[in-house]
Amino acid sequence: MDIITTVREMQRLRSSWLSLSSVGLVPTMGYLHEGHLSLVRRARAENDKVVVSIFVNPIQFGAHEDLERYPRDLPRDLHLLEESGVDAVLVPTASEMYPPTFITYVEPSGPLASEAEGASRPGHFRGVATVVLKLFNIVQPQRAYFGQKDAQQVAVIKALVADLNLPVELVIMPTVREPDGLAMSSRNSYLSPEGRRAATVLYRALLAGKAAYEQGVSDGPAGVVRVMREIVASEPLARLVYADVRDPETFQPLETLRAPALLVIAAFVEAARLIDNVLLRPDGSWETGLIVSSS
């Protein structure tokens, strides 16, 4: 497994693969868990070569967010990726990705970038879109793999690919959950044992919202949101950031109960800011994620 730290080195390696039919890219910020590894396994099964990037992207963090304390364990990550059969790991520094001369950013606009996560984290999707476009240009993958847990990020990247005519197929994989339903996240490591138990409130709120949606509450999406809010309010260690029912592609709030729909939630549990969602597909089926076995 090649461990690469510079753009030029990655480009040279990619040039040596030109005769191959497919390269898969899994972008990550490291501190890998089973959700990341599910993407890696899918990429390994579908491509001749697999590249994983590990980069805690500074430009997607706000001034008072957790950039400096974001969990990191590169030796463990590299061990897991080597075991998974990854061909190359791109581990650039911030100065390598954003040298002093760097001035060009990708600026998504509209509700997709400015509402929900965008409203809570101004500039976040500017940072996401910029780094993803850079990674696509550096690695030149035929396929790129992302998790449904970051649903708004997925929608922004879909728009990026469509709007800029990028020759990349996006593969979106289900949220991977702990046995009690908590969505796997690197930020779960911030939680105390009490906070870890409390954090399941996000999943419980989403399931309650899903049930209300299926029952057709009389006041529509507002009723679904009310149910989710009530569940979060019952947990003393949780502080709701938002709960919404939105279109999964545009992130416009829904005015009626219909499919497709995305139930999204964000909350602080202790110091950890956690997000989650469940997706109602156009055919009326739900994507609620995959719960891993406790064994």
mmCIF file of C-alpha atoms in Angstrom:
data_model
loop_
_atom_site.group_PDB
_atom_site.id
_atom_site.type_symbol
_atom_site.label_atom_id
_atom_site.label_comp_id
_atom_site.label_asym_id
_atom_site.label_seq_id
_atom_site.Cartn_x
_atom_site.Cartn_y
_atom_site.Cartn_z
ATOM 1 C CA MET A 1 0.000 0.000 0.000
ATOM 2 C CA ASP A 2 1.424 3.369 -1.050
ATOM 3 C CA ILE A 3 1.241 6.213 1.454
ATOM 4 C CA ILE A 4 1.298 9.500 -0.416
ATOM 5 C CA THR A 5 1.693 12.977 1.041
ATOM 6 C CA THR A 6 1.945 15.274 -1.993
ATOM 7 C CA VAL A 7 -0.286 16.140 -4.911
ATOM 8 C CA ARG A 8 2.518 15.605 -7.426
ATOM 9 C CA GLU A 9 3.265 12.132 -6.094
ATOM 10 C CA MET A 10 -0.410 11.168 -6.294
ATOM 11 C CA GLN A 11 -0.637 12.466 -9.842
ATOM 12 C CA ARG A 12 2.412 10.442 -10.870
ATOM 13 C CA LEU A 13 0.932 7.288 -9.376
ATOM 14 C CA ARG A 14 -2.406 7.961 -11.049
ATOM 15 C CA SER A 15 -0.658 8.385 -14.418
ATOM 16 C CA SER A 16 0.847 4.915 -14.013
ATOM 17 C CA TRP A 17 -2.703 3.522 -13.756
ATOM 18 C CA LEU A 18 -3.986 4.986 -17.033
ATOM 19 C CA SER A 19 -4.399 1.555 -18.618
ATOM 20 C CA LEU A 20 -6.763 0.451 -15.835
ATOM 21 C CA SER A 21 -10.504 0.549 -16.345
ATOM 22 C CA SER A 22 -11.459 1.995 -12.973
ATOM 23 C CA VAL A 23 -10.150 3.780 -9.909
ATOM 24 C CA GLY A 24 -12.314 4.272 -6.820
ATOM 25 C CA LEU A 25 -11.862 7.088 -4.312
ATOM 26 C CA VAL A 26 -13.070 7.130 -0.702
ATOM 27 C CA PRO A 27 -12.596 10.638 0.780
ATOM 28 C CA THR A 28 -12.363 10.663 4.597
ATOM 29 C CA MET A 29 -11.149 12.805 7.476
ATOM 30 C CA GLY A 30 -9.688 9.742 9.161
ATOM 31 C CA TYR A 31 -10.338 8.198 12.573
ATOM 32 C CA LEU A 32 -11.976 5.424 10.619
ATOM 33 C CA HIS A 33 -14.946 3.370 11.751
ATOM 34 C CA GLU A 34 -17.139 0.691 10.201
ATOM 35 C CA GLY A 35 -19.060 3.274 8.170
ATOM 36 C CA HIS A 36 -15.866 4.293 6.380
ATOM 37 C CA LEU A 37 -14.781 0.688 5.960
ATOM 38 C CA SER A 38 -18.096 -0.234 4.328
ATOM 39 C CA LEU A 39 -17.289 2.352 1.650
ATOM 40 C CA VAL A 40 -13.772 0.957 1.250
ATOM 41 C CA ARG A 41 -15.055 -2.608 0.829
ATOM 42 C CA ARG A 42 -17.551 -1.507 -1.806
ATOM 43 C CA ALA A 43 -14.828 0.414 -3.637
ATOM 44 C CA ARG A 44 -12.500 -2.589 -3.461
ATOM 45 C CA ALA A 45 -15.177 -4.833 -4.974
ATOM 46 C CA GLU A 46 -15.921 -2.474 -7.879
ATOM 47 C CA ASN A 47 -12.556 -1.054 -8.975
ATOM 48 C CA ASP A 48 -9.110 -2.064 -10.165
ATOM 49 C CA LYS A 49 -7.466 0.399 -7.783
ATOM 50 C CA VAL A 50 -8.709 2.044 -4.591
ATOM 51 C CA VAL A 51 -7.469 5.327 -3.138
ATOM 52 C CA VAL A 52 -8.517 6.558 0.308
ATOM 53 C CA SER A 53 -7.808 10.151 1.291
ATOM 54 C CA ILE A 54 -7.305 11.113 4.929
ATOM 55 C CA PHE A 55 -7.451 14.874 5.325
ATOM 56 C CA VAL A 56 -9.021 16.942 8.089
ATOM 57 C CA ASN A 57 -10.041 19.788 5.827
ATOM 58 C CA PRO A 58 -9.543 23.093 7.664
ATOM 59 C CA ILE A 59 -11.679 25.207 5.339
ATOM 60 C CA GLN A 60 -14.877 23.313 6.179
ATOM 61 C CA PHE A 61 -14.565 24.107 9.892
ATOM 62 C CA GLY A 62 -15.860 27.327 11.400
ATOM 63 C CA ALA A 63 -13.862 29.591 13.688
ATOM 64 C CA HIS A 64 -15.223 28.054 16.894
ATOM 65 C CA GLU A 65 -15.590 24.455 15.724
ATOM 66 C CA ASP A 66 -13.534 21.385 16.570
ATOM 67 C CA LEU A 67 -10.738 21.468 13.965
ATOM 68 C CA GLU A 68 -7.905 21.211 16.488
ATOM 69 C CA ARG A 69 -9.487 18.493 18.602
ATOM 70 C CA TYR A 70 -11.006 16.467 15.767
ATOM 71 C CA PRO A 71 -9.982 12.851 16.544
ATOM 72 C CA ARG A 72 -6.938 11.530 14.711
ATOM 73 C CA ASP A 73 -5.155 8.160 14.724
ATOM 74 C CA LEU A 74 -3.230 7.783 11.480
ATOM 75 C CA PRO A 75 -1.289 4.573 12.379
ATOM 76 C CA ARG A 76 -4.549 2.782 13.218
ATOM 77 C CA ASP A 77 -6.213 4.110 10.070
ATOM 78 C CA LEU A 78 -3.351 2.933 7.851
ATOM 79 C CA HIS A 79 -3.435 -0.514 9.452
ATOM 80 C CA LEU A 80 -7.175 -0.839 8.786
ATOM 81 C CA LEU A 81 -6.794 0.308 5.192
ATOM 82 C CA GLU A 82 -3.931 -2.057 4.471
ATOM 83 C CA GLU A 83 -6.014 -4.921 5.844
ATOM 84 C CA SER A 84 -8.828 -3.823 3.523
ATOM 85 C CA GLY A 85 -6.647 -4.048 0.424
ATOM 86 C CA VAL A 86 -6.403 -0.345 -0.363
ATOM 87 C CA ASP A 87 -3.808 0.497 -3.014
ATOM 88 C CA ALA A 88 -2.923 4.045 -1.978
ATOM 89 C CA VAL A 89 -3.674 6.422 0.881
ATOM 90 C CA LEU A 90 -3.415 10.137 0.203
ATOM 91 C CA VAL A 91 -2.461 11.968 3.417
ATOM 92 C CA PRO A 92 -1.688 15.563 2.445
ATOM 93 C CA THR A 93 -0.966 18.446 4.794
ATOM 94 C CA ALA A 94 -3.096 21.570 4.837
ATOM 95 C CA SER A 95 -0.245 23.533 3.243
ATOM 96 C CA GLU A 96 -0.016 20.971 0.455
ATOM 97 C CA MET A 97 -3.712 21.322 -0.345
ATOM 98 C CA TYR A 98 -3.896 25.067 0.253
ATOM 99 C CA PRO A 99 -0.516 26.697 -0.408
ATOM 100 C CA PRO A 100 -0.062 30.411 0.337
ATOM 101 C CA THR A 101 -0.969 31.254 -3.269
ATOM 102 C CA PHE A 102 -4.350 29.462 -3.070
ATOM 103 C CA ILE A 103 -7.269 31.779 -3.984
ATOM 104 C CA THR A 104 -9.894 29.663 -5.801
ATOM 105 C CA TYR A 105 -12.895 28.230 -3.943
ATOM 106 C CA VAL A 106 -16.094 26.471 -5.003
ATOM 107 C CA GLU A 107 -19.128 28.371 -3.704
ATOM 108 C CA PRO A 108 -22.411 26.381 -3.706
ATOM 109 C CA SER A 109 -25.503 28.582 -3.401
ATOM 110 C CA GLY A 110 -29.210 28.378 -2.697
ATOM 111 C CA PRO A 111 -31.062 26.423 0.018
ATOM 112 C CA LEU A 112 -28.925 23.346 -0.587
ATOM 113 C CA ALA A 113 -25.878 25.188 0.746
ATOM 114 C CA SER A 114 -27.439 27.806 3.020
ATOM 115 C CA GLU A 115 -30.099 25.932 5.026
ATOM 116 C CA ALA A 116 -29.985 23.193 7.689
ATOM 117 C CA GLU A 117 -26.253 22.405 8.038
ATOM 118 C CA GLY A 118 -25.466 25.441 5.897
ATOM 119 C CA ALA A 119 -27.321 27.770 8.267
ATOM 120 C CA SER A 120 -25.697 26.230 11.333
ATOM 121 C CA ARG A 121 -22.211 26.120 9.817
ATOM 122 C CA PRO A 122 -21.735 29.080 7.436
ATOM 123 C CA GLY A 123 -19.056 28.376 4.848
ATOM 124 C CA HIS A 124 -19.042 24.643 5.585
ATOM 125 C CA PHE A 125 -20.177 23.554 2.132
ATOM 126 C CA ARG A 126 -17.801 25.983 0.451
ATOM 127 C CA GLY A 127 -15.035 24.046 2.153
ATOM 128 C CA VAL A 128 -16.565 20.667 1.315
ATOM 129 C CA ALA A 129 -17.129 21.453 -2.357
ATOM 130 C CA THR A 130 -13.638 22.910 -2.754
ATOM 131 C CA VAL A 131 -11.790 19.978 -1.219
ATOM 132 C CA VAL A 132 -13.906 17.379 -3.032
ATOM 133 C CA LEU A 133 -13.283 19.026 -6.394
ATOM 134 C CA LYS A 134 -9.552 19.128 -5.613
ATOM 135 C CA LEU A 135 -9.545 15.436 -4.662
ATOM 136 C CA PHE A 136 -11.447 14.509 -7.822
ATOM 137 C CA ASN A 137 -8.931 16.422 -9.941
ATOM 138 C CA ILE A 138 -5.913 14.964 -8.151
ATOM 139 C CA VAL A 139 -7.025 11.315 -8.096
ATOM 140 C CA GLN A 140 -9.256 11.309 -11.224
ATOM 141 C CA PRO A 141 -11.469 8.468 -9.999
ATOM 142 C CA GLN A 142 -14.153 6.842 -12.080
ATOM 143 C CA ARG A 143 -16.170 6.309 -8.883
ATOM 144 C CA ALA A 144 -16.288 8.088 -5.518
ATOM 145 C CA TYR A 145 -17.912 6.724 -2.378
ATOM 146 C CA PHE A 146 -19.809 8.644 0.296
ATOM 147 C CA GLY A 147 -22.094 7.807 3.230
ATOM 148 C CA GLN A 148 -25.770 8.718 3.467
ATOM 149 C CA LYS A 149 -25.273 9.939 7.045
ATOM 150 C CA ASP A 150 -23.925 13.184 5.593
ATOM 151 C CA ALA A 151 -27.038 13.610 3.462
ATOM 152 C CA GLN A 152 -26.718 17.323 2.749
ATOM 153 C CA GLN A 153 -23.052 16.904 1.865
ATOM 154 C CA VAL A 154 -24.082 14.148 -0.541
ATOM 155 C CA ALA A 155 -26.635 16.453 -2.165
ATOM 156 C CA VAL A 156 -24.048 19.238 -2.513
ATOM 157 C CA ILE A 157 -21.551 16.856 -4.124
ATOM 158 C CA LYS A 158 -24.211 15.512 -6.498
ATOM 159 C CA ALA A 159 -24.899 19.092 -7.588
ATOM 160 C CA LEU A 160 -21.159 19.752 -7.932
ATOM 161 C CA VAL A 161 -20.738 16.747 -10.219
ATOM 162 C CA ALA A 162 -23.788 17.645 -12.328
ATOM 163 C CA ASP A 163 -23.150 21.391 -12.550
ATOM 164 C CA LEU A 164 -19.456 21.093 -13.449
ATOM 165 C CA ASN A 165 -19.891 18.020 -15.684
ATOM 166 C CA LEU A 166 -17.422 15.957 -13.709
ATOM 167 C CA PRO A 167 -16.785 12.432 -15.068
ATOM 168 C CA VAL A 168 -17.288 10.749 -11.696
ATOM 169 C CA GLU A 169 -19.918 8.221 -10.683
ATOM 170 C CA LEU A 170 -21.079 8.780 -7.110
ATOM 171 C CA VAL A 171 -21.862 5.723 -4.997
ATOM 172 C CA ILE A 172 -23.877 6.529 -1.863
ATOM 173 C CA MET A 173 -23.876 3.904 0.869
ATOM 174 C CA PRO A 174 -26.313 3.532 3.799
ATOM 175 C CA THR A 175 -25.581 4.972 7.228
ATOM 176 C CA VAL A 176 -23.936 2.352 9.427
ATOM 177 C CA ARG A 177 -25.313 2.241 12.967
ATOM 178 C CA GLU A 178 -24.252 0.835 16.302
ATOM 179 C CA PRO A 179 -26.450 -1.954 17.744
ATOM 180 C CA ASP A 180 -28.543 0.661 19.592
ATOM 181 C CA GLY A 181 -29.069 2.714 16.428
ATOM 182 C CA LEU A 182 -26.541 5.505 16.969
ATOM 183 C CA ALA A 183 -25.047 6.511 13.633
ATOM 184 C CA MET A 184 -21.321 5.799 13.564
ATOM 185 C CA SER A 185 -19.299 8.993 13.632
ATOM 186 C CA SER A 186 -15.742 9.933 14.514
ATOM 187 C CA ARG A 187 -17.213 12.581 16.826
ATOM 188 C CA ASN A 188 -18.876 9.890 18.953
ATOM 189 C CA SER A 189 -15.448 9.601 20.596
ATOM 190 C CA TYR A 190 -16.145 12.918 22.366
ATOM 191 C CA LEU A 191 -18.983 11.364 24.381
ATOM 192 C CA SER A 192 -18.821 10.239 28.001
ATOM 193 C CA PRO A 193 -20.577 6.936 28.828
ATOM 194 C CA GLU A 194 -23.652 8.933 29.866
ATOM 195 C CA GLY A 195 -23.485 11.040 26.723
ATOM 196 C CA ARG A 196 -23.078 7.936 24.596
ATOM 197 C CA ARG A 197 -26.324 6.537 25.993
ATOM 198 C CA ALA A 198 -28.065 9.869 25.511
ATOM 199 C CA ALA A 199 -26.891 10.190 21.902
ATOM 200 C CA THR A 200 -29.336 7.540 20.742
ATOM 201 C CA VAL A 201 -31.985 10.255 21.067
ATOM 202 C CA LEU A 202 -31.247 11.369 17.490
ATOM 203 C CA TYR A 203 -32.128 7.960 16.074
ATOM 204 C CA ARG A 204 -35.147 7.656 18.349
ATOM 205 C CA ALA A 205 -36.379 11.041 17.199
ATOM 206 C CA LEU A 206 -35.986 10.058 13.558
ATOM 207 C CA LEU A 207 -37.883 6.804 14.084
ATOM 208 C CA ALA A 208 -40.677 8.720 15.812
ATOM 209 C CA GLY A 209 -40.746 11.164 12.912
ATOM 210 C CA LYS A 210 -40.844 8.286 10.450
ATOM 211 C CA ALA A 211 -43.813 6.754 12.303
ATOM 212 C CA ALA A 212 -45.637 10.092 12.279
ATOM 213 C CA TYR A 213 -44.918 10.443 8.563
ATOM 214 C CA GLU A 214 -46.344 7.001 7.844
ATOM 215 C CA GLN A 215 -49.444 7.761 9.912
ATOM 216 C CA GLY A 216 -50.041 10.965 7.958
ATOM 217 C CA VAL A 217 -50.171 13.463 10.828
ATOM 218 C CA SER A 218 -52.839 16.086 10.193
ATOM 219 C CA ASP A 219 -50.483 19.078 10.146
ATOM 220 C CA GLY A 220 -48.074 17.461 7.706
ATOM 221 C CA PRO A 221 -44.310 18.069 7.915
ATOM 222 C CA ALA A 222 -44.789 20.465 10.845
ATOM 223 C CA GLY A 223 -46.297 17.601 12.825
ATOM 224 C CA VAL A 224 -43.402 15.316 11.982
ATOM 225 C CA VAL A 225 -40.933 17.988 13.113
ATOM 226 C CA ARG A 226 -42.911 18.524 16.325
ATOM 227 C CA VAL A 227 -42.668 14.823 17.172
ATOM 228 C CA MET A 228 -38.895 14.796 16.577
ATOM 229 C CA ARG A 229 -38.429 17.911 18.702
ATOM 230 C CA GLU A 230 -40.413 16.404 21.575
ATOM 231 C CA ILE A 231 -38.209 13.317 21.643
ATOM 232 C CA VAL A 232 -35.018 15.384 21.771
ATOM 233 C CA ALA A 233 -36.485 17.666 24.442
ATOM 234 C CA SER A 234 -36.989 14.610 26.673
ATOM 235 C CA GLU A 235 -33.220 14.006 26.840
ATOM 236 C CA PRO A 236 -31.477 16.356 29.319
ATOM 237 C CA LEU A 237 -28.017 15.899 27.791
ATOM 238 C CA ALA A 238 -29.168 16.816 24.264
ATOM 239 C CA ARG A 239 -29.612 20.282 22.787
ATOM 240 C CA LEU A 240 -31.406 20.404 19.440
ATOM 241 C CA VAL A 241 -29.842 22.386 16.611
ATOM 242 C CA TYR A 242 -32.525 21.613 14.033
ATOM 243 C CA ALA A 243 -35.054 18.979 12.985
ATOM 244 C CA ASP A 244 -36.546 19.261 9.518
ATOM 245 C CA VAL A 245 -38.361 17.480 6.712
ATOM 246 C CA ARG A 246 -36.742 18.378 3.404
ATOM 247 C CA ASP A 247 -36.432 17.421 -0.211
ATOM 248 C CA PRO A 248 -33.351 15.172 -0.403
ATOM 249 C CA GLU A 249 -31.968 16.803 -3.570
ATOM 250 C CA THR A 250 -32.745 20.522 -3.177
ATOM 251 C CA PHE A 251 -33.047 20.691 0.636
ATOM 252 C CA GLN A 252 -36.122 22.854 0.300
ATOM 253 C CA PRO A 253 -38.480 22.286 3.259
ATOM 254 C CA LEU A 254 -41.465 20.142 2.331
ATOM 255 C CA GLU A 255 -44.950 21.634 2.555
ATOM 256 C CA THR A 256 -46.790 18.304 2.276
ATOM 257 C CA LEU A 257 -46.123 14.703 3.247
ATOM 258 C CA ARG A 258 -44.869 13.068 0.066
ATOM 259 C CA ALA A 259 -42.026 10.984 -1.291
ATOM 260 C CA PRO A 260 -39.141 11.497 -1.666
ATOM 261 C CA ALA A 261 -38.411 13.125 1.667
ATOM 262 C CA LEU A 262 -35.521 13.401 4.076
ATOM 263 C CA LEU A 263 -35.929 13.629 7.828
ATOM 264 C CA VAL A 264 -32.808 15.363 9.136
ATOM 265 C CA ILE A 265 -31.681 16.180 12.641
ATOM 266 C CA ALA A 266 -28.693 17.788 14.347
ATOM 267 C CA ALA A 267 -28.096 18.090 18.065
ATOM 268 C CA PHE A 268 -25.370 18.664 20.589
ATOM 269 C CA VAL A 269 -24.962 15.841 23.070
ATOM 270 C CA GLU A 270 -22.507 17.120 25.632
ATOM 271 C CA ALA A 271 -19.772 18.708 23.467
ATOM 272 C CA ALA A 272 -20.390 16.509 20.421
ATOM 273 C CA ARG A 273 -22.371 17.953 17.522
ATOM 274 C CA LEU A 274 -24.077 14.982 15.877
ATOM 275 C CA ILE A 275 -26.177 14.674 12.721
ATOM 276 C CA ASP A 276 -28.410 11.928 11.373
ATOM 277 C CA ASN A 277 -31.211 11.310 8.883
ATOM 278 C CA VAL A 278 -33.599 8.790 7.382
ATOM 279 C CA LEU A 279 -34.609 8.864 3.733
ATOM 280 C CA LEU A 280 -38.030 8.197 2.202
ATOM 281 C CA ARG A 281 -37.285 7.093 -1.353
ATOM 282 C CA PRO A 282 -39.463 7.996 -4.367
ATOM 283 C CA ASP A 283 -40.941 4.468 -4.346
ATOM 284 C CA GLY A 284 -42.157 4.900 -0.755
ATOM 285 C CA SER A 285 -39.528 2.688 0.884
ATOM 286 C CA TRP A 286 -37.308 3.970 3.693
ATOM 287 C CA GLU A 287 -33.536 4.018 3.993
ATOM 288 C CA THR A 288 -32.824 4.021 7.706
ATOM 289 C CA GLY A 289 -29.290 2.625 7.651
ATOM 290 C CA LEU A 290 -27.650 -0.640 8.620
ATOM 291 C CA ILE A 291 -27.326 -1.734 12.236
ATOM 292 C CA VAL A 292 -24.153 -3.692 12.935
ATOM 293 C CA SER A 293 -24.139 -6.777 15.087
ATOM 294 C CA SER A 294 -23.018 -6.447 18.696
ATOM 295 C CA SER A 295 -21.070 -9.718 18.443
#
